[in-house]
PDB file of C-alpha atoms in Angstrom:
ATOM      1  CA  UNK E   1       0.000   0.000   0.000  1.00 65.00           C
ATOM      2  CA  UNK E   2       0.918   3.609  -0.179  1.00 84.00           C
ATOM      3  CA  UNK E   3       3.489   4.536   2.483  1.00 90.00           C
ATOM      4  CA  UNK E   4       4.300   7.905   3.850  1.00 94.00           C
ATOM      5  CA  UNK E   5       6.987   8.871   6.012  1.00 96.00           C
ATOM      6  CA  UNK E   6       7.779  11.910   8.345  1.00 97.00           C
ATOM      7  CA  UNK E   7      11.039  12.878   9.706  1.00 97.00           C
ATOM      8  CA  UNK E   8      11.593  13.837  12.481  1.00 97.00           C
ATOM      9  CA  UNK E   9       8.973  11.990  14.639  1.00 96.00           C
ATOM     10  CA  UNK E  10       9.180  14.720  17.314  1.00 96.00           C
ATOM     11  CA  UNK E  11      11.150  17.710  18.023  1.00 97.00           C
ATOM     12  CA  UNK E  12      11.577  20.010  20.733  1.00 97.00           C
ATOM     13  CA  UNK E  13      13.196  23.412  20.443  1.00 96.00           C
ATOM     14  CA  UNK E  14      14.052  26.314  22.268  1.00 96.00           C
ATOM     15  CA  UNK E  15      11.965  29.891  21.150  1.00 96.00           C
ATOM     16  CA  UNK E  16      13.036  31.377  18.066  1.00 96.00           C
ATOM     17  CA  UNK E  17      14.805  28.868  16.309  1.00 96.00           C
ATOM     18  CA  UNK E  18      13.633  27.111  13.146  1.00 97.00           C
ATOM     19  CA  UNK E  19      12.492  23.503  12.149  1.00 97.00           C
ATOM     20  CA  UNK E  20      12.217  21.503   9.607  1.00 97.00           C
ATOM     21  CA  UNK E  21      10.134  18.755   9.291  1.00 97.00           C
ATOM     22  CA  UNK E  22      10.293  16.286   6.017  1.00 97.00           C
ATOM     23  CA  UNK E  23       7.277  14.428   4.392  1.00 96.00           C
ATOM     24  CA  UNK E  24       8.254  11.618   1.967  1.00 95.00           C
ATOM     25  CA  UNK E  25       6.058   9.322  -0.301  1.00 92.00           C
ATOM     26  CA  UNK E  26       7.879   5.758  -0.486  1.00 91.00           C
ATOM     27  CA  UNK E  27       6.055   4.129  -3.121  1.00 87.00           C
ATOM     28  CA  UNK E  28       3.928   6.208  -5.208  1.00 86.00           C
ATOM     29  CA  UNK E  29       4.751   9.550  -6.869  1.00 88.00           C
ATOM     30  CA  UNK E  30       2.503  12.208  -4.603  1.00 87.00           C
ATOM     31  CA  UNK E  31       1.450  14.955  -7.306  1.00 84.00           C
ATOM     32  CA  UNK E  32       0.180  17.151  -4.243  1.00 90.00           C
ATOM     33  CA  UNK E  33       1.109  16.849  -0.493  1.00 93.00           C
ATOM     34  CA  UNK E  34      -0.910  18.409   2.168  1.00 95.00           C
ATOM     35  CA  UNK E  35      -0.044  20.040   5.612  1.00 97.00           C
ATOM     36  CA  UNK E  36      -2.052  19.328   8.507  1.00 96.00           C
ATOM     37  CA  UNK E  37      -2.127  20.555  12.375  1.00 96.00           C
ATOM     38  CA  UNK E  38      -3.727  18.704  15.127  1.00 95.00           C
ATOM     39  CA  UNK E  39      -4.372  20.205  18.097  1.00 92.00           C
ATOM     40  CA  UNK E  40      -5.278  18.005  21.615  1.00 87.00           C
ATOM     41  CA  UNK E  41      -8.777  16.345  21.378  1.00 83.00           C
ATOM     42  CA  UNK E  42      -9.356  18.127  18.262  1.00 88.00           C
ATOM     43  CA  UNK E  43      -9.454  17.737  14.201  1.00 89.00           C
ATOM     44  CA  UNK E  44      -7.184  18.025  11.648  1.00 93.00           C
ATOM     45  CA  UNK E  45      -6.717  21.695  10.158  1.00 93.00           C
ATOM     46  CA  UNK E  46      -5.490  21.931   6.667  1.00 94.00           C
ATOM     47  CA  UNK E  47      -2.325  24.457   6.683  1.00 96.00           C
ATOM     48  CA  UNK E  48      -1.608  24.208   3.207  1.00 95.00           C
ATOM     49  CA  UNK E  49      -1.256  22.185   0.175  1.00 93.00           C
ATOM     50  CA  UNK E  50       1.760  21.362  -1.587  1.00 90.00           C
ATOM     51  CA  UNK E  51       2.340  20.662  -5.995  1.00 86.00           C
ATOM     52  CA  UNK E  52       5.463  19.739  -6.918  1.00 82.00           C
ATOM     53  CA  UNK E  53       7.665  22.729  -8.893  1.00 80.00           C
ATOM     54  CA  UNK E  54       5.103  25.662  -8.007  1.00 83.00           C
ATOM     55  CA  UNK E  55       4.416  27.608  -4.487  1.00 87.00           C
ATOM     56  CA  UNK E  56       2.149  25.999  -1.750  1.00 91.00           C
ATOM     57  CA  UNK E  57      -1.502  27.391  -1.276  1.00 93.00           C
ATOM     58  CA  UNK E  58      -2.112  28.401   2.314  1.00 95.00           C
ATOM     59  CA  UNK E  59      -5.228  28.220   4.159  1.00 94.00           C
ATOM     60  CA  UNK E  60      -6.885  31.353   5.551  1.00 93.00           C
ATOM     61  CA  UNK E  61      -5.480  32.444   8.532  1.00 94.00           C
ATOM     62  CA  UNK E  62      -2.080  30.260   8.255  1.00 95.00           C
ATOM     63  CA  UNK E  63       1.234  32.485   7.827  1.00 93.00           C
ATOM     64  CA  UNK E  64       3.314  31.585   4.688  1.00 92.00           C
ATOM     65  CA  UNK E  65       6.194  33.177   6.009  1.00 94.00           C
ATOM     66  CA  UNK E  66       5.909  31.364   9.577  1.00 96.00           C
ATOM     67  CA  UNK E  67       5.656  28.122   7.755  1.00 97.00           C
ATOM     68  CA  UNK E  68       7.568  27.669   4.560  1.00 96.00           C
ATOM     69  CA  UNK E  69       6.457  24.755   2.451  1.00 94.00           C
ATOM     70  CA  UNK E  70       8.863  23.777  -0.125  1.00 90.00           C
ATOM     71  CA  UNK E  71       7.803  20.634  -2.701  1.00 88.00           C
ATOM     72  CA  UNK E  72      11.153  19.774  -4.674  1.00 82.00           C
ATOM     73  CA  UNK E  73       9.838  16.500  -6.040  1.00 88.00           C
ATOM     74  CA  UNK E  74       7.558  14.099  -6.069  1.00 87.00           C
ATOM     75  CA  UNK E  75       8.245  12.679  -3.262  1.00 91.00           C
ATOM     76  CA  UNK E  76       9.358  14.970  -1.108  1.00 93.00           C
ATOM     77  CA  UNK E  77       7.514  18.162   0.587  1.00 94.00           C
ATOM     78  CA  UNK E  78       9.239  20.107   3.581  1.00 95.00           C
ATOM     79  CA  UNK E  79       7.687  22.684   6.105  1.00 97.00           C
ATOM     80  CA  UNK E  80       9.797  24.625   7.614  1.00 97.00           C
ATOM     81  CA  UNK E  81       8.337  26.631  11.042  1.00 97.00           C
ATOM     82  CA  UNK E  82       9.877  29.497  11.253  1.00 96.00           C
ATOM     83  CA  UNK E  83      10.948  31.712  14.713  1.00 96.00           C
ATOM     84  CA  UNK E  84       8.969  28.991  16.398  1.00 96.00           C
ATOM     85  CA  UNK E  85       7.355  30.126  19.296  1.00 96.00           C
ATOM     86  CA  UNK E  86       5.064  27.733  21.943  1.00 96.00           C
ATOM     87  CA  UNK E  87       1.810  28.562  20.708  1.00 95.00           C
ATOM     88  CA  UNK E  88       3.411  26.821  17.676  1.00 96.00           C
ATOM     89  CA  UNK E  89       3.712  23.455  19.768  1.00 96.00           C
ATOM     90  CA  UNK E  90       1.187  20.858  17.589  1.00 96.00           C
ATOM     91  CA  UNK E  91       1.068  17.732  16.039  1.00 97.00           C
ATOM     92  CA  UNK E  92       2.374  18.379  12.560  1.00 98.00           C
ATOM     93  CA  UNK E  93       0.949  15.901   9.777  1.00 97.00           C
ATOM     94  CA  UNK E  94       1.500  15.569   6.078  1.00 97.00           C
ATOM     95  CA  UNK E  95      -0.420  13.528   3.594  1.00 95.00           C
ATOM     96  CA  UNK E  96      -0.021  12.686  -0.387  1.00 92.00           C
ATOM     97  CA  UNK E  97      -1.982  12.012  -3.075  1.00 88.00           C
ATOM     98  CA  UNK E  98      -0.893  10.745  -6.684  1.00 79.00           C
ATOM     99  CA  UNK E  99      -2.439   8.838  -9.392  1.00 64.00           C
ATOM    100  CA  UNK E 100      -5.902   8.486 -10.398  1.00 65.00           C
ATOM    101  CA  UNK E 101      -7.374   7.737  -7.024  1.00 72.00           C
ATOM    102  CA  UNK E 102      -8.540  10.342  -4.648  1.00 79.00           C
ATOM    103  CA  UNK E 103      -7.029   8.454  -1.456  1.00 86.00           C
ATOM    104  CA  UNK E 104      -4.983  10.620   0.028  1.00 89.00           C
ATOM    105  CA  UNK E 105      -2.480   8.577   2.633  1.00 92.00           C
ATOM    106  CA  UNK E 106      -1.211  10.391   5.639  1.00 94.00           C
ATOM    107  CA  UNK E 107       2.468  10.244   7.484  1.00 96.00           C
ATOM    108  CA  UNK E 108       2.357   9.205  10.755  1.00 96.00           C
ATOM    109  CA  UNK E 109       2.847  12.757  12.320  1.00 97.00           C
ATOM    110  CA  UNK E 110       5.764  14.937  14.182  1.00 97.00           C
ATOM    111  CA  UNK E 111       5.390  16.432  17.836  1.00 97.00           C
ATOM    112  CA  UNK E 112       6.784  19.984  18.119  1.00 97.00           C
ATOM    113  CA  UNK E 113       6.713  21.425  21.153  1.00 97.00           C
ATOM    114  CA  UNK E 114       8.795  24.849  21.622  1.00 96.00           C
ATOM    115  CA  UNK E 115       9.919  26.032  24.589  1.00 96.00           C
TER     116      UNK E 115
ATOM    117  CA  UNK O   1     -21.185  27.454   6.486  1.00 77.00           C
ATOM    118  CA  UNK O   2     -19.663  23.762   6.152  1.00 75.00           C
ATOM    119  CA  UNK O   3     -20.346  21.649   8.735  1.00 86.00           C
ATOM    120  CA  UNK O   4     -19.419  17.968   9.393  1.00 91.00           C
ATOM    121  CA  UNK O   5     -20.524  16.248  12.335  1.00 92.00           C
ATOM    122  CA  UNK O   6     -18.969  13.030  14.320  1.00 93.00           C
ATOM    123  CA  UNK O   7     -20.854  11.772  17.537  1.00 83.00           C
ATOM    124  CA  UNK O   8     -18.518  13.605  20.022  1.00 76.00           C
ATOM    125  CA  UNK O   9     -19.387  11.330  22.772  1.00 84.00           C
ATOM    126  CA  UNK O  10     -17.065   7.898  22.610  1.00 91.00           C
ATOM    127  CA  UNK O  11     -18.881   4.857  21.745  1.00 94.00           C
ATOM    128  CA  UNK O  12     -18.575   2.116  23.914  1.00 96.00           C
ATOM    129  CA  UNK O  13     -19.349  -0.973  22.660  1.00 96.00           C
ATOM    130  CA  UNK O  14     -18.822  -5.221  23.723  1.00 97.00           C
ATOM    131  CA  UNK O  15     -16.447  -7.260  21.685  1.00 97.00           C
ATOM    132  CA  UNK O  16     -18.635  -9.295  18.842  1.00 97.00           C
ATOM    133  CA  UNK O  17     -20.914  -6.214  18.072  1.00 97.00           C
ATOM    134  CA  UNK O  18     -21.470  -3.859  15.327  1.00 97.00           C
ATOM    135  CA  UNK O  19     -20.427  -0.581  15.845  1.00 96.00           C
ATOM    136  CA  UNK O  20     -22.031   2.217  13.628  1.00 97.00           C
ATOM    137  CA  UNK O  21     -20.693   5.929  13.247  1.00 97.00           C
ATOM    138  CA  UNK O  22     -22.044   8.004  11.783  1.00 96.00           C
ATOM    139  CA  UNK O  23     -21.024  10.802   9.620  1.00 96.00           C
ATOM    140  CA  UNK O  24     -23.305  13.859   8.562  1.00 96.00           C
ATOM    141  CA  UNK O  25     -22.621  17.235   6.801  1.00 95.00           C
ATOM    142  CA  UNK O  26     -24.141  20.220   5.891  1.00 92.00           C
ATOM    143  CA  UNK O  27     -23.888  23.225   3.424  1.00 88.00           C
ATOM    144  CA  UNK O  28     -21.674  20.813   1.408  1.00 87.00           C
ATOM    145  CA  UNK O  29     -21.812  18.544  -1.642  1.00 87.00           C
ATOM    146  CA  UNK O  30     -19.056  15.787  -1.076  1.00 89.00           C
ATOM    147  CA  UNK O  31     -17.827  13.964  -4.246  1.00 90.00           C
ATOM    148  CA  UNK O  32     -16.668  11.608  -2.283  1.00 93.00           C
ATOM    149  CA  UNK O  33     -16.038  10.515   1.324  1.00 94.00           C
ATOM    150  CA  UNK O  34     -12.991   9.363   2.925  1.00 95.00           C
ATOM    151  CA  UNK O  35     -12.777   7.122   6.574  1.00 97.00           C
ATOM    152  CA  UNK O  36     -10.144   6.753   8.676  1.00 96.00           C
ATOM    153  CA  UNK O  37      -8.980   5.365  11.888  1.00 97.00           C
ATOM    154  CA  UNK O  38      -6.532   7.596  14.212  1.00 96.00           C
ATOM    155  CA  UNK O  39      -4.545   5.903  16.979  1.00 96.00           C
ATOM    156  CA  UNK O  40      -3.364   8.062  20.034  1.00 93.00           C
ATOM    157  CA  UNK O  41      -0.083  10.300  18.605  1.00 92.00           C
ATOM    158  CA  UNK O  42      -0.348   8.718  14.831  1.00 94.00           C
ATOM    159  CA  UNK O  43      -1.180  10.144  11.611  1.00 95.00           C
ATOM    160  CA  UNK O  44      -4.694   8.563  10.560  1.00 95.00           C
ATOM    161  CA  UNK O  45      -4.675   5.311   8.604  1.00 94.00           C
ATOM    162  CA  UNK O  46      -6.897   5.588   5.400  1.00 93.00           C
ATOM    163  CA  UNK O  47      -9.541   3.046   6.112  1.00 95.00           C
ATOM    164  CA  UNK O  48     -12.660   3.262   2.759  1.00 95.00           C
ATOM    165  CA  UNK O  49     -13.360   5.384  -0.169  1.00 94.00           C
ATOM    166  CA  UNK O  50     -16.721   6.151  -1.219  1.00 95.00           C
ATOM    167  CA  UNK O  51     -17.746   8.130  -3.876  1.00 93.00           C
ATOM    168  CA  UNK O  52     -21.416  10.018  -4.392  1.00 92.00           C
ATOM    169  CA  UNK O  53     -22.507   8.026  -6.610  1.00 93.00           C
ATOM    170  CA  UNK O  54     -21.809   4.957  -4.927  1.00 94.00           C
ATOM    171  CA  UNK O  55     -24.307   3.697  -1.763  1.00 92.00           C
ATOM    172  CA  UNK O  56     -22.435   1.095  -0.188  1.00 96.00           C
ATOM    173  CA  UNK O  57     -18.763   0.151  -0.040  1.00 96.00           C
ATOM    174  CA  UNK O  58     -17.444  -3.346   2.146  1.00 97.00           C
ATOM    175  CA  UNK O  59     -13.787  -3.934   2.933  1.00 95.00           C
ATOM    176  CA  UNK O  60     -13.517  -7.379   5.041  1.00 96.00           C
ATOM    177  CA  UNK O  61     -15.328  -5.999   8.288  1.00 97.00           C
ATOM    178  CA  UNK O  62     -15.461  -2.351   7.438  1.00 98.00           C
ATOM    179  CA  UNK O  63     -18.850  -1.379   5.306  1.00 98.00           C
ATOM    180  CA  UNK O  64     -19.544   2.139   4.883  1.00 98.00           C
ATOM    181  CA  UNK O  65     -23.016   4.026   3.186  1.00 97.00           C
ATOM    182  CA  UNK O  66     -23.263   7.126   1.628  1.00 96.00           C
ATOM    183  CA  UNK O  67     -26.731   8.907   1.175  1.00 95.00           C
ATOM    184  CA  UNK O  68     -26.355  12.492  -0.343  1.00 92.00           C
ATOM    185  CA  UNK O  69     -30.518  13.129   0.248  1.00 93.00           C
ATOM    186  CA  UNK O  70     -29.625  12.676   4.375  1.00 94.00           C
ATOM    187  CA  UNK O  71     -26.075  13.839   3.654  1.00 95.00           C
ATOM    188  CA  UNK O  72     -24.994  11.227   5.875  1.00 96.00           C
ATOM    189  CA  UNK O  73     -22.551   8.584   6.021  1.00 96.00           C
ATOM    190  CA  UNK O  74     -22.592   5.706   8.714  1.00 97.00           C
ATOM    191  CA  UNK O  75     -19.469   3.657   8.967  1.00 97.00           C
ATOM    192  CA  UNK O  76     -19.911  -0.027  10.481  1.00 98.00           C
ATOM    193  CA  UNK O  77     -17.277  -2.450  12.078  1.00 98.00           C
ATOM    194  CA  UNK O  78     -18.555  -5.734  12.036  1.00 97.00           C
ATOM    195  CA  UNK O  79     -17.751  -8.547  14.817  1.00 97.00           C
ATOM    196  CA  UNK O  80     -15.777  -5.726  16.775  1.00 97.00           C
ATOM    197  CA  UNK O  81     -12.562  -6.576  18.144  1.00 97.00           C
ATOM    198  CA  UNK O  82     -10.804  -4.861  21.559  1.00 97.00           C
ATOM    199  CA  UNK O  83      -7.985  -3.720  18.252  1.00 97.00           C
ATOM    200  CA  UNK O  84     -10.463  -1.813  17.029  1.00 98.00           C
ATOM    201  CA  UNK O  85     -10.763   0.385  19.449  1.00 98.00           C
ATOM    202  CA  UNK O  86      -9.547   3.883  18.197  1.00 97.00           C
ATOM    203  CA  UNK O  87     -10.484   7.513  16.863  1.00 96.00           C
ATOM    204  CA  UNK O  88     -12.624   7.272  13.734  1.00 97.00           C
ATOM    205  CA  UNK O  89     -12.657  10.390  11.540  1.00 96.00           C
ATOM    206  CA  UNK O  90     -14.490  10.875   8.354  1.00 96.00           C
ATOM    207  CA  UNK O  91     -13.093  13.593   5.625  1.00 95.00           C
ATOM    208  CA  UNK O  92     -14.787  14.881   2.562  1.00 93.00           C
ATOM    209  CA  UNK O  93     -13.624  16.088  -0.719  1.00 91.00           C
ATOM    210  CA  UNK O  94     -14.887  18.280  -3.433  1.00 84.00           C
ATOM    211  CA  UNK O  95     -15.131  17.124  -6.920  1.00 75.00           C
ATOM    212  CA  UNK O  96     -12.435  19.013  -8.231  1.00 71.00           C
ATOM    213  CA  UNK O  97      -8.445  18.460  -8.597  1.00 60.00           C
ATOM    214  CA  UNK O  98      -6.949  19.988  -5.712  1.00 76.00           C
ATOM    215  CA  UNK O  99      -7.431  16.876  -3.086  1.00 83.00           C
ATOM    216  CA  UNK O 100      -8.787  18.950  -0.216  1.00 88.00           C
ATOM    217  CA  UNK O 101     -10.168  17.226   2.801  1.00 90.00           C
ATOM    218  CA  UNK O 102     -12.398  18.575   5.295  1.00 91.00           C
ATOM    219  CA  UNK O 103     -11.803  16.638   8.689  1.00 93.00           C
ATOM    220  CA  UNK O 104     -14.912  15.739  11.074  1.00 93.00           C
ATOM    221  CA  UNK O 105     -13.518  16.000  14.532  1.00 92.00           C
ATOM    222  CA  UNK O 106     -13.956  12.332  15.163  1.00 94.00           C
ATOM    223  CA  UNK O 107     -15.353   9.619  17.393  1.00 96.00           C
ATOM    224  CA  UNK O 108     -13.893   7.406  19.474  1.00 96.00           C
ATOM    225  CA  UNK O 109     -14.581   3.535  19.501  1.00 97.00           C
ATOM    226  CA  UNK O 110     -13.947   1.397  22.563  1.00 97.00           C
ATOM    227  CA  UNK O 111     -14.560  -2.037  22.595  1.00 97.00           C
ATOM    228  CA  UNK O 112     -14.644  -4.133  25.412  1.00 96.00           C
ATOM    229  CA  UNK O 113     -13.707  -7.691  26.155  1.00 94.00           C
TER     230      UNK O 113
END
């Protein structure tokens, strides 16, 4: 089946700094990747979504500049949280669609928490 | 504006039973529907497809209905297993190419031995 992968798993970082967090699709070329936050006890917000070779489309309300979303290929989409502070502590999860099918398979998630 | 609504309250049900979610929306027109199951600090794990023109879709114990008049969905877990227990979420997409989902807030399935 499709297979997506997240890296790092969890993070913690001090105020201010910067991370990156990688979303890679194993086995199947993902035309578009999406970017999800979850926070405690509640649903998944869509942040942005990610085609390969052209600029991410944010939701309303979400930053571009505070989260940089960078698709070099096909099977690879990076966020980048920038100057993260601790209201920026979530669960960070990407997902990936590709072919003809509209199932969209989802990495298993990264843990920020800033401090 | 869109709505989807999950039964907030966790469904508690005995090992060997059906459980039934259910899934409705409003102000929306789904082309399709989406399932999945959410463990505790995972990413959800895609679970059925169904499309609106489609009523009923089975995988093994999984069977899930789709009736655009209610706007409703109800996902079913036959002879319910204690492994089963988990978050349930339903998503729905527009019939167009960009993918979106738009995430009920889920409900949660215990079974018990």
């Amino acid at each position: 089946g499709a297979v997506v992968s997240q890296h790092p798993s969890w993070v913690i970082c001090k105020s201010g700094t910067s991370v990156k967090i990688e979303c890679r699709s194993l086995d199947f070329q993902a035309t578009t990747m999406f970017w999800y936050r979850q926070f405690p006890k509640q649903s998944l917000m869509l942040m942005a979504t990610s085609n390969e070779g052209s600029k991410a489309t944010y939701e309303q309300g979400v930053e571009k500049d505070k989260f940089l979303i960078n698709h070099a290929s096909l099977t690879l989409s990076t966020l980048t949280v920038t100057s993260a502070h601790p209201e920026d502590s979530s669960f960070y999860i990407c997902s990936a669609t590709g072919g003809p099918s509209d199932e969209q398979f989802f990495g298993p998630g990264t843990r920020l928490t800033v401090l | 504006s869109q709505k989807i609504e999950q039964n907030s309250e966790a469904l508690n049900i005995q090992e060997g039973k059906t459980a039934t979610l259910t899934c409705n929306y409003t102000n929306y027109s789904p082309a399709y529907l989406q399932w999945y199951r959410q463990d505790p600090g995972r990413g959800p794990v895609f679970l059925l497809l169904i499309r609106e023109n489609e009523k009923e879709k089975r995988k093994e114990r999984l069977k899930v209905t789709f009736d655009t008049t209610l706007k409703q969905s109800l996902f079913h877990i036959t002879a319910s297993q204690p492994a089963d227990s988990a978050t349930y979420l339903c998503a729905l997409g527009r019939r167009s190419n960009t993918g979106k989902l738009i995430f009920g807030q889920g409900t949660t399935l215990q079974v018990k031995p």
